[in-house]
Structure formats: structure tokens, C-alpha cells
């Protein structure tokens, strides 16, 4: 169920930082209390294949997100202890040593379930045994949420497991949304910082199309 235009769920989740500290992190409060945008990106599993390439890519762009008053948070359903083991593993050995933003450890899957991003299908209940079985790994897809300073989600997207994300696209989306917030204009297809935007009315559309 899409939550764009709605407040992000108000849930506190265990998290781990690069120092090995476990703490509670509430994504909604992180946005509202600090008056910052948040990018929350979920990945399926620690110690896997596409996942470390994404975590290092977000780390490499961390300065660009900070310039945009945006907090980066990673998340999976692994435990905090597994996160720290991966954070302590060298990059050339498949690890994420050097990543400095926090990682949610949603091991009870409270937040992932609320968001509806778990790889679960064909849930069945056996009346004789009382056992519920599902198909799937019960881990998250590559879901991404952009949240504004009021806690409102202004972008969400979900990739299947094998497909890594383009970090620059999230920077572009943040730039576009910030332009809307600041200028009251809307951003056309393929808009990038420095390009023409549009007045949000029919005349604005006509003028833009006439000159592009």
C-alpha cells in the first residue's frame, strides 16, 4: 500500500552505528525533530552481493546528501550484531567497513511489515497443526523512502532483489522536491538542478512546452 503523501509510520526500531552501539531510532522523529529530510533505503540481507555495492554507493554520496540537509539511513531485517559484524568486515572482503550512517535492525519485522515490503507470498494456515507457512525469504525488497521535514513521504520505490539502485536519482528527486518547496513551481520530466521548472497551471505548461 502506497504511503506517498502520508506521514511515515511512527515506530522506533533497533539500530546500529559504526562504533558498535545499539540504539533506538524513529525515522519519523529523525525528520521532524531535526527538521531534515531523510532517505531510508532497505536492502535484503547483510553479507550478500548487490547489497554492499549499494551501501558503499550511499556512503560515497553522503556529503551530497548532507549538503541537501538529508539524513541517510540503511535498513534490513538482520540483527544489530550481524550489522556490526558486516561493518567490521573489510570492503575487499565483501564487507561495509567505512560506512558511517546508521543501519536499522528490524529483526522483528515490525516496520517492514507495516510498510508491506517483505518477500512473502502464498501464506497458508494448516488447521490440523496450527502452523502458518509462507513462500519467500521474509526479507525486504530494495525499498526506498524519501521523507520531508514534516515527516511526509514524497517518494517511495521498490526494486526486486537483483536490481541495484541509482543513488544519483535520489539526489535529483531531493533537488526537485526542494525546488518545489522553495519556489512553488513544479518540475517537468528529466528535470535537474539549474533547469527550467514550470508554473503549476495550464499557462505554465504551455509556456514550458513551447520553449522546450
PDB file of C-alpha atoms in Angstrom:
ATOM      1  CA  UNK A   1       0.000   0.000   0.000  1.00  0.00           C
ATOM      2  CA  UNK A   2       1.489   3.329  -1.078  1.00  0.00           C
ATOM      3  CA  UNK A   3       2.245   5.880   1.633  1.00  0.00           C
ATOM      4  CA  UNK A   4       3.342   8.787  -0.578  1.00  0.00           C
ATOM      5  CA  UNK A   5       1.706  11.943   0.734  1.00  0.00           C
ATOM      6  CA  UNK A   6       1.254  10.405   4.180  1.00  0.00           C
ATOM      7  CA  UNK A   7       3.326  10.528   7.332  1.00  0.00           C
ATOM      8  CA  UNK A   8       5.950   7.827   7.707  1.00  0.00           C
ATOM      9  CA  UNK A   9       4.998   5.222  10.365  1.00  0.00           C
ATOM     10  CA  UNK A  10       5.760   6.314  13.927  1.00  0.00           C
ATOM     11  CA  UNK A  11       7.800   3.303  15.052  1.00  0.00           C
ATOM     12  CA  UNK A  12      11.078   3.023  16.949  1.00  0.00           C
ATOM     13  CA  UNK A  13      13.443   0.329  15.677  1.00  0.00           C
ATOM     14  CA  UNK A  14      16.773  -1.017  16.904  1.00  0.00           C
ATOM     15  CA  UNK A  15      19.721   0.432  15.005  1.00  0.00           C
ATOM     16  CA  UNK A  16      23.485   0.006  14.880  1.00  0.00           C
ATOM     17  CA  UNK A  17      26.227   2.539  14.167  1.00  0.00           C
ATOM     18  CA  UNK A  18      29.815   2.065  13.054  1.00  0.00           C
ATOM     19  CA  UNK A  19      31.014   2.237  16.674  1.00  0.00           C
ATOM     20  CA  UNK A  20      29.049  -0.886  17.612  1.00  0.00           C
ATOM     21  CA  UNK A  21      26.406   0.983  19.610  1.00  0.00           C
ATOM     22  CA  UNK A  22      22.827  -0.343  19.539  1.00  0.00           C
ATOM     23  CA  UNK A  23      20.140   2.312  19.988  1.00  0.00           C
ATOM     24  CA  UNK A  24      16.507   3.042  19.149  1.00  0.00           C
ATOM     25  CA  UNK A  25      15.828   5.082  16.027  1.00  0.00           C
ATOM     26  CA  UNK A  26      12.497   6.529  14.944  1.00  0.00           C
ATOM     27  CA  UNK A  27      12.642   7.649  11.305  1.00  0.00           C
ATOM     28  CA  UNK A  28       9.632   9.973  11.628  1.00  0.00           C
ATOM     29  CA  UNK A  29      11.132  11.709  14.665  1.00  0.00           C
ATOM     30  CA  UNK A  30      14.502  11.909  12.920  1.00  0.00           C
ATOM     31  CA  UNK A  31      12.880  14.038  10.208  1.00  0.00           C
ATOM     32  CA  UNK A  32      10.573  16.199  12.331  1.00  0.00           C
ATOM     33  CA  UNK A  33      12.781  16.803  15.382  1.00  0.00           C
ATOM     34  CA  UNK A  34      15.880  17.639  13.339  1.00  0.00           C
ATOM     35  CA  UNK A  35      13.996  19.494  10.567  1.00  0.00           C
ATOM     36  CA  UNK A  36      15.779  17.372   7.961  1.00  0.00           C
ATOM     37  CA  UNK A  37      14.818  15.237   5.031  1.00  0.00           C
ATOM     38  CA  UNK A  38      15.510  11.514   5.374  1.00  0.00           C
ATOM     39  CA  UNK A  39      16.349   8.862   2.823  1.00  0.00           C
ATOM     40  CA  UNK A  40      15.635   5.395   4.185  1.00  0.00           C
ATOM     41  CA  UNK A  41      16.782   2.551   1.972  1.00  0.00           C
ATOM     42  CA  UNK A  42      16.075  -1.103   2.658  1.00  0.00           C
ATOM     43  CA  UNK A  43      18.179  -3.965   1.368  1.00  0.00           C
ATOM     44  CA  UNK A  44      17.537  -7.739   1.660  1.00  0.00           C
ATOM     45  CA  UNK A  45      20.455  -9.191   3.620  1.00  0.00           C
ATOM     46  CA  UNK A  46      23.856  -8.453   5.120  1.00  0.00           C
ATOM     47  CA  UNK A  47      26.822 -10.399   3.712  1.00  0.00           C
ATOM     48  CA  UNK A  48      25.300 -10.722   0.262  1.00  0.00           C
ATOM     49  CA  UNK A  49      26.152  -9.478  -3.227  1.00  0.00           C
ATOM     50  CA  UNK A  50      24.393  -6.397  -4.623  1.00  0.00           C
ATOM     51  CA  UNK A  51      23.798  -5.055  -1.104  1.00  0.00           C
ATOM     52  CA  UNK A  52      27.370  -3.942  -0.234  1.00  0.00           C
ATOM     53  CA  UNK A  53      27.681  -2.103  -3.552  1.00  0.00           C
ATOM     54  CA  UNK A  54      24.626  -0.043  -2.616  1.00  0.00           C
ATOM     55  CA  UNK A  55      25.762   0.682   0.936  1.00  0.00           C
ATOM     56  CA  UNK A  56      29.155   1.887  -0.311  1.00  0.00           C
ATOM     57  CA  UNK A  57      27.461   3.973  -3.030  1.00  0.00           C
ATOM     58  CA  UNK A  58      25.303   5.754  -0.440  1.00  0.00           C
ATOM     59  CA  UNK A  59      28.396   6.283   1.722  1.00  0.00           C
ATOM     60  CA  UNK A  60      30.293   7.802  -1.229  1.00  0.00           C
ATOM     61  CA  UNK A  61      27.400  10.247  -1.756  1.00  0.00           C
ATOM     62  CA  UNK A  62      26.938  11.030   1.946  1.00  0.00           C
ATOM     63  CA  UNK A  63      28.392  14.526   1.568  1.00  0.00           C
ATOM     64  CA  UNK A  64      25.938  15.311  -1.229  1.00  0.00           C
ATOM     65  CA  UNK A  65      23.007  14.246   0.935  1.00  0.00           C
ATOM     66  CA  UNK A  66      24.336  16.326   3.838  1.00  0.00           C
ATOM     67  CA  UNK A  67      24.528  19.381   1.555  1.00  0.00           C
ATOM     68  CA  UNK A  68      20.830  18.846   0.939  1.00  0.00           C
ATOM     69  CA  UNK A  69      20.014  18.678   4.678  1.00  0.00           C
ATOM     70  CA  UNK A  70      19.235  14.983   4.282  1.00  0.00           C
ATOM     71  CA  UNK A  71      19.939  12.116   6.694  1.00  0.00           C
ATOM     72  CA  UNK A  72      20.857   8.715   5.231  1.00  0.00           C
ATOM     73  CA  UNK A  73      19.594   5.573   6.997  1.00  0.00           C
ATOM     74  CA  UNK A  74      20.033   1.996   5.791  1.00  0.00           C
ATOM     75  CA  UNK A  75      17.828  -0.880   6.917  1.00  0.00           C
ATOM     76  CA  UNK A  76      17.367  -4.627   6.764  1.00  0.00           C
ATOM     77  CA  UNK A  77      15.871  -7.367   8.933  1.00  0.00           C
ATOM     78  CA  UNK A  78      19.277  -8.568  10.153  1.00  0.00           C
ATOM     79  CA  UNK A  79      20.113  -8.159  13.844  1.00  0.00           C
ATOM     80  CA  UNK A  80      22.236  -5.315  15.154  1.00  0.00           C
ATOM     81  CA  UNK A  81      25.014  -7.795  15.933  1.00  0.00           C
ATOM     82  CA  UNK A  82      25.107  -9.020  12.336  1.00  0.00           C
ATOM     83  CA  UNK A  83      25.192  -5.390  11.146  1.00  0.00           C
ATOM     84  CA  UNK A  84      28.237  -4.747  13.317  1.00  0.00           C
ATOM     85  CA  UNK A  85      29.977  -7.881  12.056  1.00  0.00           C
ATOM     86  CA  UNK A  86      29.446  -6.641   8.484  1.00  0.00           C
ATOM     87  CA  UNK A  87      30.567  -3.120   9.421  1.00  0.00           C
ATOM     88  CA  UNK A  88      33.742  -4.711  10.808  1.00  0.00           C
ATOM     89  CA  UNK A  89      34.447  -6.611   7.575  1.00  0.00           C
ATOM     90  CA  UNK A  90      36.801  -5.025   5.038  1.00  0.00           C
ATOM     91  CA  UNK A  91      35.413  -3.790   1.733  1.00  0.00           C
ATOM     92  CA  UNK A  92      37.779  -6.010  -0.267  1.00  0.00           C
ATOM     93  CA  UNK A  93      36.326  -8.993   1.590  1.00  0.00           C
ATOM     94  CA  UNK A  94      32.705  -8.137   0.794  1.00  0.00           C
ATOM     95  CA  UNK A  95      32.160  -6.014   3.903  1.00  0.00           C
ATOM     96  CA  UNK A  96      30.936  -2.488   4.540  1.00  0.00           C
ATOM     97  CA  UNK A  97      33.780  -1.188   6.687  1.00  0.00           C
ATOM     98  CA  UNK A  98      33.797   2.601   6.353  1.00  0.00           C
ATOM     99  CA  UNK A  99      30.011   3.049   6.286  1.00  0.00           C
ATOM    100  CA  UNK A 100      29.143   5.697   8.884  1.00  0.00           C
ATOM    101  CA  UNK A 101      25.368   6.195   8.647  1.00  0.00           C
ATOM    102  CA  UNK A 102      23.085   4.147  10.943  1.00  0.00           C
ATOM    103  CA  UNK A 103      21.549   0.825   9.945  1.00  0.00           C
ATOM    104  CA  UNK A 104      18.123  -0.190  11.200  1.00  0.00           C
ATOM    105  CA  UNK A 105      17.976  -3.745  12.547  1.00  0.00           C
ATOM    106  CA  UNK A 106      14.290  -4.547  12.072  1.00  0.00           C
ATOM    107  CA  UNK A 107      14.714  -8.166  13.155  1.00  0.00           C
ATOM    108  CA  UNK A 108      11.141  -8.416  14.491  1.00  0.00           C
ATOM    109  CA  UNK A 109       9.983  -7.015  11.125  1.00  0.00           C
ATOM    110  CA  UNK A 110       7.548  -4.572  12.739  1.00  0.00           C
ATOM    111  CA  UNK A 111       8.425  -1.683  10.412  1.00  0.00           C
ATOM    112  CA  UNK A 112       8.982  -3.792   7.292  1.00  0.00           C
ATOM    113  CA  UNK A 113       5.598  -5.478   7.814  1.00  0.00           C
ATOM    114  CA  UNK A 114       3.885  -2.131   8.294  1.00  0.00           C
ATOM    115  CA  UNK A 115       5.404  -0.907   5.032  1.00  0.00           C
ATOM    116  CA  UNK A 116       4.451  -4.112   3.207  1.00  0.00           C
ATOM    117  CA  UNK A 117       7.893  -4.658   1.670  1.00  0.00           C
ATOM    118  CA  UNK A 118       8.647  -8.227   2.786  1.00  0.00           C
ATOM    119  CA  UNK A 119       9.260 -11.017   0.298  1.00  0.00           C
ATOM    120  CA  UNK A 120       6.327 -13.174   1.413  1.00  0.00           C
ATOM    121  CA  UNK A 121       3.810 -14.947  -0.817  1.00  0.00           C
ATOM    122  CA  UNK A 122       1.333 -17.802  -0.621  1.00  0.00           C
ATOM    123  CA  UNK A 123       0.663 -17.651   3.122  1.00  0.00           C
ATOM    124  CA  UNK A 124      -1.119 -20.818   4.267  1.00  0.00           C
ATOM    125  CA  UNK A 125      -2.575 -21.910   7.585  1.00  0.00           C
ATOM    126  CA  UNK A 126      -2.718 -25.606   8.425  1.00  0.00           C
ATOM    127  CA  UNK A 127      -5.763 -26.129  10.647  1.00  0.00           C
ATOM    128  CA  UNK A 128      -4.566 -29.521  11.874  1.00  0.00           C
ATOM    129  CA  UNK A 129      -1.147 -28.376  13.056  1.00  0.00           C
ATOM    130  CA  UNK A 130      -1.830 -24.681  13.644  1.00  0.00           C
ATOM    131  CA  UNK A 131       1.277 -23.843  11.608  1.00  0.00           C
ATOM    132  CA  UNK A 132       1.433 -20.908   9.189  1.00  0.00           C
ATOM    133  CA  UNK A 133       3.818 -21.342   6.242  1.00  0.00           C
ATOM    134  CA  UNK A 134       4.841 -18.849   3.566  1.00  0.00           C
ATOM    135  CA  UNK A 135       6.866 -18.835   0.369  1.00  0.00           C
ATOM    136  CA  UNK A 136       9.716 -16.356   0.187  1.00  0.00           C
ATOM    137  CA  UNK A 137      12.667 -15.414   2.376  1.00  0.00           C
ATOM    138  CA  UNK A 138      10.738 -12.973   4.628  1.00  0.00           C
ATOM    139  CA  UNK A 139      13.340 -10.291   3.943  1.00  0.00           C
ATOM    140  CA  UNK A 140      12.756  -6.908   2.351  1.00  0.00           C
ATOM    141  CA  UNK A 141      12.876  -5.865  -1.252  1.00  0.00           C
ATOM    142  CA  UNK A 142      15.073  -2.877  -2.159  1.00  0.00           C
ATOM    143  CA  UNK A 143      12.553  -0.283  -0.984  1.00  0.00           C
ATOM    144  CA  UNK A 144      13.447   3.403  -0.750  1.00  0.00           C
ATOM    145  CA  UNK A 145      11.602   6.219   1.028  1.00  0.00           C
ATOM    146  CA  UNK A 146      12.243   9.964   0.828  1.00  0.00           C
ATOM    147  CA  UNK A 147      10.692  11.836   3.747  1.00  0.00           C
ATOM    148  CA  UNK A 148      10.423  15.600   4.187  1.00  0.00           C
ATOM    149  CA  UNK A 149      10.944  17.794   7.235  1.00  0.00           C
ATOM    150  CA  UNK A 150       7.315  17.280   8.312  1.00  0.00           C
ATOM    151  CA  UNK A 151       7.621  13.503   8.149  1.00  0.00           C
ATOM    152  CA  UNK A 152       5.655  13.246   4.898  1.00  0.00           C
ATOM    153  CA  UNK A 153       6.794  10.655   2.343  1.00  0.00           C
ATOM    154  CA  UNK A 154       7.398  12.337  -1.024  1.00  0.00           C
ATOM    155  CA  UNK A 155       8.884   9.346  -2.839  1.00  0.00           C
ATOM    156  CA  UNK A 156       8.786   5.594  -2.465  1.00  0.00           C
ATOM    157  CA  UNK A 157      10.114   2.959  -4.801  1.00  0.00           C
ATOM    158  CA  UNK A 158      10.744  -0.773  -4.667  1.00  0.00           C
ATOM    159  CA  UNK A 159      13.295  -2.759  -6.689  1.00  0.00           C
ATOM    160  CA  UNK A 160      13.384  -6.539  -6.912  1.00  0.00           C
ATOM    161  CA  UNK A 161      16.364  -8.274  -5.265  1.00  0.00           C
ATOM    162  CA  UNK A 162      18.768  -8.438  -8.244  1.00  0.00           C
ATOM    163  CA  UNK A 163      18.447  -4.776  -9.276  1.00  0.00           C
ATOM    164  CA  UNK A 164      20.626  -2.186  -7.555  1.00  0.00           C
ATOM    165  CA  UNK A 165      19.612   1.456  -7.199  1.00  0.00           C
ATOM    166  CA  UNK A 166      20.974   4.630  -8.794  1.00  0.00           C
ATOM    167  CA  UNK A 167      21.954   6.893  -5.912  1.00  0.00           C
ATOM    168  CA  UNK A 168      22.105   9.975  -8.156  1.00  0.00           C
ATOM    169  CA  UNK A 169      18.403   9.632  -8.916  1.00  0.00           C
ATOM    170  CA  UNK A 170      17.575  10.149  -5.242  1.00  0.00           C
ATOM    171  CA  UNK A 171      19.719  13.276  -5.150  1.00  0.00           C
ATOM    172  CA  UNK A 172      17.787  14.528  -8.200  1.00  0.00           C
ATOM    173  CA  UNK A 173      14.447  13.792  -6.522  1.00  0.00           C
ATOM    174  CA  UNK A 174      15.518  15.655  -3.376  1.00  0.00           C
ATOM    175  CA  UNK A 175      16.630  18.619  -5.502  1.00  0.00           C
ATOM    176  CA  UNK A 176      13.303  18.609  -7.340  1.00  0.00           C
ATOM    177  CA  UNK A 177      11.215  18.438  -4.184  1.00  0.00           C
ATOM    178  CA  UNK A 178      13.305  21.156  -2.550  1.00  0.00           C
ATOM    179  CA  UNK A 179      12.774  23.341  -5.630  1.00  0.00           C
ATOM    180  CA  UNK A 180       9.011  22.845  -5.312  1.00  0.00           C
ATOM    181  CA  UNK A 181       9.149  23.693  -1.593  1.00  0.00           C
ATOM    182  CA  UNK A 182      11.208  26.847  -2.164  1.00  0.00           C
ATOM    183  CA  UNK A 183       9.789  28.210  -5.413  1.00  0.00           C
ATOM    184  CA  UNK A 184       6.271  26.859  -5.693  1.00  0.00           C
ATOM    185  CA  UNK A 185       6.999  25.630  -9.209  1.00  0.00           C
ATOM    186  CA  UNK A 186       6.620  22.054 -10.441  1.00  0.00           C
ATOM    187  CA  UNK A 187       9.386  20.035 -12.058  1.00  0.00           C
ATOM    188  CA  UNK A 188       8.880  18.502 -15.522  1.00  0.00           C
ATOM    189  CA  UNK A 189      10.234  15.222 -16.850  1.00  0.00           C
ATOM    190  CA  UNK A 190      14.010  14.823 -16.618  1.00  0.00           C
ATOM    191  CA  UNK A 191      14.328  17.994 -14.539  1.00  0.00           C
ATOM    192  CA  UNK A 192      17.718  18.587 -12.912  1.00  0.00           C
ATOM    193  CA  UNK A 193      19.029  21.389 -10.721  1.00  0.00           C
ATOM    194  CA  UNK A 194      19.534  24.518 -12.820  1.00  0.00           C
ATOM    195  CA  UNK A 195      16.999  23.574 -15.495  1.00  0.00           C
ATOM    196  CA  UNK A 196      13.682  25.314 -16.125  1.00  0.00           C
ATOM    197  CA  UNK A 197      10.715  24.412 -13.968  1.00  0.00           C
ATOM    198  CA  UNK A 198       7.062  25.263 -14.575  1.00  0.00           C
ATOM    199  CA  UNK A 199       4.277  27.295 -13.067  1.00  0.00           C
ATOM    200  CA  UNK A 200       1.636  24.831 -11.795  1.00  0.00           C
ATOM    201  CA  UNK A 201      -1.082  25.834 -14.235  1.00  0.00           C
ATOM    202  CA  UNK A 202      -2.072  25.404 -17.888  1.00  0.00           C
ATOM    203  CA  UNK A 203      -0.249  28.568 -18.982  1.00  0.00           C
ATOM    204  CA  UNK A 204       2.904  27.333 -17.297  1.00  0.00           C
ATOM    205  CA  UNK A 205       2.698  24.007 -19.101  1.00  0.00           C
ATOM    206  CA  UNK A 206       2.068  25.708 -22.453  1.00  0.00           C
ATOM    207  CA  UNK A 207       4.970  28.095 -21.960  1.00  0.00           C
ATOM    208  CA  UNK A 208       7.321  25.285 -20.991  1.00  0.00           C
ATOM    209  CA  UNK A 209       6.342  23.067 -23.917  1.00  0.00           C
ATOM    210  CA  UNK A 210       6.626  25.971 -26.334  1.00  0.00           C
ATOM    211  CA  UNK A 211      10.230  26.607 -25.320  1.00  0.00           C
ATOM    212  CA  UNK A 212      11.352  23.007 -24.962  1.00  0.00           C
TER     213      UNK A 212
END
